[in-house]
Amino acid sequence: MSDRIFLSRAHVTDVEEKYVLEALRSGWVAPLGPMVDRFEREIAERCGVSGALALSSGTAALHLALLDAGAGPDSVVVLPTMTFAASANAVAYTGAAPVFVDATDDANVDIDLLVETVRTLQGEGRTVAAVMTVDLFGRACDYTALGTQLDALDVPLIEDAAEALGATHHGRPAGSFGRAAALSFNGNKIMTTSGGGMLLSNDTDLLDRARYLSTQARQPAPWYEHTEIGYNYRMSNILAALGIGQLERLDSMIARRRDIRDLYAGALADIDGVSFLGRDQGGDAEDNHWLTCITLDPKLIATDPTTVMAALDAAGIEARHLWKPMHLQPIHASARAATTGTAERLFRTGLTLPSGSELTDPQIDRVLGTLAPLLQGQAT
Ligand SMILES: *Cc1c(COP(=O)(O)O)cnc(C)c1O
């Protein structure tokens, strides 16, 4: 019982073991092979796109998608401020300048502000190479509200669906909304290959070019001929085998994470000032429930996320702040941002609770046993 409870740990079983062993024994111990091909096919099918390219990380997928969009030193990329650093890092790799946009109450990007920001930049004569949306914490953005507005502005959409595999928006899978989309299989994501990612697209040319760039940009010559700078971004066949096993179990892992969120929500329902991100904005059935995130209303709750996290930590329980907005990061201090204060408020009031699909009911009870009394103290 005294074992530490982690936020979101890899959940691996003998299903994965079987595939990894098969891959090892097949002799395909390389960043290519039948498991890579199969994993790409199965992920593409799951996400409702025609093609996928297995890569060494989600960040690599974003980088290649941005390069395809022509992001470079003379352009800007518009993306949410409320995201993990990787989204903005990928922009920086291309030399483009990131322009950050604030969030709405569910932490996903404010679509109206996003479109307005693109218009403003274009009005100033700036080249907006791409818009990158991020499906945060396993919840797809409001792509209905976005509609075809970006088409009218002639700006391609890149979807950072790193956290959102298995989520849908009005029945359509996350990862199918952009001209290109990125998934992540990092160790803490909804499913993992220990580390890895996938580029998704319906555009065969885009995927072909990304494949070429991801394998050191080798020209089709009998020797090693290079006319461009490439990258070493492909996924290993062994890790793809792990991914095939995880994908087989994805729906059950999503279901377990949903159950965990329901356990928290049920137990904390009577405490005024606790809100569940995503869940309280409706459409919960379409999330992949990657992380359960709550916000604490400082007017109703005496404590704050940092204090709660310290108390949980002392009890052997890992919790974390929500992503610190990019426009508040020292590295992006000089970047342009369209802000409303929502992302900053979510950061100051929010925290994520242990959400991993391997967590047992008694472990969730243990979290609640520490958490609920902390939140019950009234604000003065
Ligand atoms: C995890 C994550 C990434 C990066 O994925 P890696 O596979 O770790 O490179 C990108 N964007 C978001 C929003 C993420 O959460």
XYZ file of C-alpha atoms and ligand atoms in Angstrom:
395
model
C 0.000 0.000 0.000
C 2.906 2.346 0.572
C 3.895 2.120 -3.108
C 4.070 5.463 -4.829
C 1.145 6.321 -7.062
C 2.228 7.907 -10.336
C 0.414 10.344 -12.587
C 0.354 8.342 -15.802
C 2.524 5.302 -16.078
C 3.003 2.952 -18.991
C 0.568 0.057 -18.686
C 2.106 -2.978 -20.335
C 0.931 -6.597 -20.282
C 1.820 -9.939 -21.828
C 0.022 -8.843 -25.012
C 2.835 -6.377 -25.700
C 5.449 -8.896 -24.552
C 4.303 -11.358 -27.193
C 4.621 -8.844 -30.051
C 8.001 -7.531 -28.896
C 9.363 -11.048 -28.621
C 8.044 -11.847 -32.089
C 9.775 -8.756 -33.472
C 13.058 -9.598 -31.757
C 13.008 -13.146 -33.068
C 12.103 -12.044 -36.590
C 15.515 -10.457 -37.075
C 14.006 -7.061 -37.907
C 15.928 -5.192 -35.238
C 16.107 -1.880 -37.100
C 14.144 1.310 -37.704
C 12.111 -0.480 -40.366
C 10.352 -3.802 -40.725
C 6.968 -5.508 -40.864
C 5.885 -4.320 -37.409
C 6.474 -0.697 -38.432
C 4.383 -1.193 -41.578
C 1.606 -2.906 -39.655
C 1.595 -0.342 -36.845
C 1.304 2.464 -39.401
C -1.616 0.758 -41.135
C -3.457 0.090 -37.896
C -2.986 3.603 -36.520
C -4.067 5.184 -39.820
C -7.196 3.067 -39.778
C -7.933 3.906 -36.161
C -7.545 7.632 -36.837
C -9.496 7.651 -40.089
C -6.665 8.818 -42.323
C -5.188 7.162 -45.382
C -1.567 7.130 -44.268
C 0.788 7.254 -41.306
C 4.531 7.463 -40.777
C 6.005 5.958 -37.598
C 8.653 8.198 -36.065
C 10.963 8.410 -33.093
C 8.761 10.975 -31.329
C 5.688 13.135 -31.566
C 7.968 16.158 -31.674
C 9.618 14.753 -34.815
C 6.165 14.340 -36.378
C 5.338 17.983 -35.647
C 8.686 19.100 -37.023
C 8.175 17.252 -40.327
C 4.587 18.520 -40.623
C 5.785 22.097 -40.121
C 8.581 21.688 -42.676
C 6.012 20.453 -45.171
C 3.915 23.549 -44.524
C 6.941 25.664 -45.393
C 7.546 26.976 -41.882
C 10.888 28.747 -41.805
C 12.728 31.865 -40.688
C 10.489 34.269 -42.603
C 7.199 32.928 -41.331
C 5.118 32.586 -38.193
C 3.152 29.642 -36.807
C 0.083 30.289 -34.686
C -0.477 27.823 -31.837
C -2.004 27.609 -28.355
C -0.121 29.003 -25.396
C -1.622 26.261 -23.225
C 0.417 23.267 -24.348
C 3.510 21.209 -23.665
C 6.827 22.755 -24.734
C 7.206 20.222 -27.569
C 4.571 21.991 -29.711
C 6.530 25.242 -29.589
C 9.923 23.538 -29.806
C 8.969 21.982 -33.124
C 8.113 25.456 -34.430
C 11.467 26.774 -33.216
C 13.365 23.964 -35.014
C 12.111 25.350 -38.333
C 13.198 28.894 -37.543
C 9.620 30.194 -37.665
C 8.390 32.493 -34.899
C 5.633 31.100 -32.678
C 2.595 33.284 -32.010
C 0.630 32.060 -29.012
C -3.138 32.138 -28.544
C -5.060 31.840 -25.299
C -7.470 29.111 -24.218
C -11.120 28.726 -23.336
C -12.337 27.200 -20.064
C -11.741 23.610 -21.243
C -8.037 24.518 -21.777
C -8.209 24.030 -25.539
C -7.398 26.952 -27.786
C -9.885 29.818 -28.175
C -10.925 29.267 -31.798
C -12.274 32.794 -32.377
C -9.103 34.354 -31.037
C -7.031 31.929 -33.121
C -8.710 32.934 -36.369
C -8.619 36.615 -35.433
C -4.885 36.330 -34.738
C -4.219 34.761 -38.143
C -6.200 37.574 -39.801
C -4.295 40.231 -37.882
C -0.931 38.732 -38.805
C -1.873 38.428 -42.463
C -3.147 42.006 -42.388
C 0.318 43.038 -41.260
C 1.809 41.226 -44.226
C 3.211 38.330 -42.195
C 3.391 34.852 -43.706
C 1.443 32.455 -41.506
C 2.966 29.122 -42.521
C 0.558 27.066 -40.423
C -1.877 26.982 -37.563
C -1.210 24.251 -35.033
C -4.088 23.180 -32.822
C -3.429 21.009 -29.770
C -6.009 18.491 -28.526
C -5.152 19.021 -24.894
C -5.311 16.412 -22.143
C -7.074 13.994 -24.486
C -9.864 16.251 -25.684
C -10.243 17.335 -29.314
C -10.526 21.049 -30.057
C -13.793 22.524 -31.277
C -13.192 21.749 -34.945
C -16.838 22.494 -35.664
C -16.277 26.103 -34.627
C -13.073 26.226 -36.681
C -14.911 24.870 -39.718
C -13.281 25.956 -42.967
C -12.122 29.340 -41.721
C -8.474 28.456 -42.237
C -9.113 27.346 -45.825
C -10.507 30.791 -46.527
C -7.303 32.274 -45.095
C -5.191 29.776 -47.072
C -3.389 28.542 -43.964
C -2.829 24.790 -43.442
C -3.861 23.171 -40.172
C -1.454 20.934 -38.286
C -3.094 19.001 -35.494
C -1.002 18.203 -32.444
C -2.983 15.179 -31.297
C -0.084 13.896 -29.165
C -2.333 13.575 -26.117
C -5.545 12.667 -27.887
C -5.296 9.279 -29.610
C -8.704 7.641 -29.297
C -10.594 10.892 -28.693
C -13.209 12.063 -31.180
C -15.042 15.275 -32.080
C -18.604 14.637 -33.258
C -17.547 11.070 -33.990
C -14.502 11.979 -36.040
C -11.161 10.805 -34.621
C -8.545 13.169 -33.252
C -5.636 13.075 -35.662
C -7.880 13.392 -38.727
C -8.508 17.141 -38.642
C -5.306 18.667 -39.919
C -3.589 18.470 -43.271
C -1.148 16.612 -41.054
C -1.387 15.472 -37.452
C 1.056 14.221 -34.835
C 0.591 11.499 -32.251
C 2.937 10.732 -29.382
C 3.704 7.348 -27.850
C 5.872 8.710 -25.075
C 5.900 6.710 -21.856
C 3.229 8.781 -20.105
C 0.730 9.053 -22.959
C -2.543 7.134 -23.346
C -0.558 4.389 -25.075
C 3.162 4.069 -25.457
C 6.005 2.594 -27.451
C 8.280 3.769 -24.593
C 9.087 6.654 -26.909
C 7.792 7.336 -30.381
C 5.338 9.203 -32.517
C 3.342 9.117 -35.723
C 2.694 11.561 -38.514
C -0.812 11.215 -39.977
C -2.133 12.558 -43.252
C -4.364 11.882 -46.221
C -1.727 13.453 -48.449
C 0.525 10.762 -49.917
C 3.061 13.289 -51.218
C 3.373 14.815 -47.757
C 4.013 11.421 -46.183
C 6.468 10.388 -48.911
C 8.470 13.552 -48.439
C 8.383 13.189 -44.654
C 9.598 9.591 -44.967
C 12.473 10.778 -47.138
C 13.424 13.537 -44.675
C 13.086 11.164 -41.710
C 15.704 8.792 -43.178
C 18.525 11.308 -43.696
C 17.179 12.577 -47.048
C 18.751 9.863 -49.161
C 18.356 10.255 -52.889
C 17.473 7.184 -54.986
C 21.036 6.545 -56.192
C 23.209 3.406 -55.903
C 25.420 5.277 -53.404
C 24.585 7.654 -50.548
C 23.579 10.796 -52.426
C 22.232 13.825 -50.566
C 20.869 17.101 -51.896
C 19.203 18.218 -48.658
C 19.647 18.021 -44.907
C 17.675 15.116 -43.456
C 16.887 13.691 -40.044
C 17.084 10.362 -38.281
C 13.478 10.187 -37.142
C 12.177 6.692 -37.930
C 10.674 4.314 -35.388
C 12.305 1.019 -34.500
C 10.559 -2.215 -35.478
C 10.828 -3.406 -31.853
C 9.013 -0.348 -30.573
C 6.378 -0.645 -33.284
C 5.696 -4.165 -31.982
C 5.089 -2.680 -28.544
C 2.750 -0.164 -30.157
C 0.728 -2.880 -31.915
C 0.131 -4.553 -28.572
C -0.805 -1.270 -26.921
C -3.188 -0.364 -29.729
C -4.956 -3.680 -29.273
C -5.597 -2.638 -25.669
C -6.251 1.072 -26.305
C -10.023 0.960 -25.859
C -9.789 -0.865 -22.568
C -7.162 1.614 -21.334
C -9.412 4.529 -22.337
C -12.349 2.893 -20.561
C -10.306 2.473 -17.395
C -9.179 6.098 -17.468
C -12.795 7.142 -17.900
C -13.777 5.046 -14.877
C -11.011 6.676 -12.861
C -12.253 10.152 -13.795
C -15.776 9.104 -12.804
C -14.497 7.878 -9.435
C -12.863 11.237 -8.757
C -15.866 13.178 -9.988
C -18.270 11.152 -7.878
C -16.199 11.497 -4.729
C -15.537 15.237 -5.110
C -19.002 16.179 -6.382
C -20.060 17.766 -3.102
C -17.061 20.047 -2.760
C -17.882 23.515 -4.088
C -15.187 25.080 -6.209
C -13.789 21.906 -7.771
C -14.275 21.684 -11.544
C -13.307 18.886 -13.885
C -11.661 20.130 -17.033
C -13.460 18.898 -20.119
C -16.051 16.935 -18.173
C -17.775 20.072 -16.902
C -17.876 21.566 -20.398
C -19.800 18.542 -21.778
C -18.859 16.029 -24.443
C -16.968 13.889 -21.942
C -17.871 10.727 -23.841
C -15.595 11.810 -26.701
C -12.429 12.391 -24.629
C -9.778 9.721 -24.294
C -9.531 10.717 -20.599
C -5.752 10.796 -20.749
C -5.421 12.909 -17.627
C -8.036 13.935 -15.096
C -7.524 17.645 -14.534
C -9.303 19.694 -11.906
C -9.337 23.389 -11.150
C -9.770 24.864 -7.676
C -11.771 28.080 -7.420
C -9.726 30.279 -5.071
C -12.923 32.011 -3.926
C -14.356 28.741 -2.616
C -11.338 26.631 -1.769
C -8.802 27.642 0.849
C -5.874 25.718 -0.539
C -4.078 25.951 -3.892
C -2.571 23.468 -6.373
C 1.020 23.811 -5.158
C 0.005 23.108 -1.556
C -2.211 20.193 -2.599
C 0.571 18.712 -4.717
C 3.051 18.941 -1.822
C 0.618 17.196 0.534
C -0.091 14.475 -2.047
C 3.634 14.056 -2.649
C 4.203 13.576 1.082
C 1.595 10.817 0.942
C 3.438 9.150 -1.950
C 1.113 10.410 -4.661
C 2.207 12.208 -7.804
C 0.122 15.131 -9.084
C 1.203 17.958 -11.361
C 0.360 21.471 -12.409
C -1.349 21.870 -15.770
C 1.014 22.936 -18.568
C 2.510 26.305 -17.794
C 1.472 28.522 -20.716
C 4.153 29.139 -23.318
C 3.800 32.923 -23.166
C 4.819 32.734 -19.485
C 7.925 30.660 -20.233
C 11.227 32.531 -20.034
C 12.349 31.099 -23.384
C 9.298 32.606 -25.119
C 9.288 35.918 -23.229
C 9.728 37.881 -26.433
C 7.222 35.876 -28.485
C 3.984 37.477 -29.538
C 0.825 36.281 -27.789
C -2.903 36.960 -27.962
C -4.019 36.486 -24.375
C -7.203 36.744 -22.382
C -5.894 35.485 -19.044
C -7.715 32.149 -19.242
C -4.632 29.970 -19.762
C -2.846 31.745 -16.929
C -5.856 31.242 -14.629
C -6.026 27.541 -15.552
C -2.336 27.220 -14.792
C -2.676 28.946 -11.409
C -5.759 26.986 -10.339
C -5.369 23.616 -12.044
C -3.779 20.282 -11.317
C -3.764 16.816 -12.828
C -4.502 13.764 -10.724
C -3.125 10.223 -11.055
C -4.911 8.896 -14.136
C -2.978 5.880 -15.388
C -5.045 2.941 -16.607
C -3.100 0.522 -14.399
C -4.300 2.240 -11.199
C -6.622 0.161 -9.035
C -9.742 1.317 -7.232
C -7.985 1.077 -3.840
C -5.226 3.319 -5.202
C -7.781 5.897 -6.355
C -9.397 5.652 -2.905
C -5.997 6.346 -1.402
C -5.623 9.477 -3.568
C -9.109 10.632 -2.590
C -8.438 9.891 1.083
C -5.665 12.480 1.023
C -7.156 14.849 -1.539
C -10.760 15.292 -0.390
C -9.979 16.573 3.142
C -7.461 19.032 1.667
C -10.125 20.534 -0.560
C -12.840 20.642 2.059
C -11.382 23.518 4.048
C -13.409 26.647 3.294
C -11.802 29.756 1.845
C -11.905 32.726 4.149
C 3.863 14.643 -25.487
C 3.514 15.802 -26.343
C 4.245 16.121 -27.498
C 5.538 15.474 -27.863
O 5.547 14.143 -28.009
P 6.928 13.320 -27.839
O 6.578 11.999 -28.372
O 7.226 13.313 -26.379
O 7.964 14.025 -28.631
C 3.810 17.155 -28.298
N 2.742 17.882 -27.971
C 2.029 17.630 -26.863
C 0.837 18.469 -26.590
C 2.403 16.605 -25.996
O 1.722 16.396 -24.879
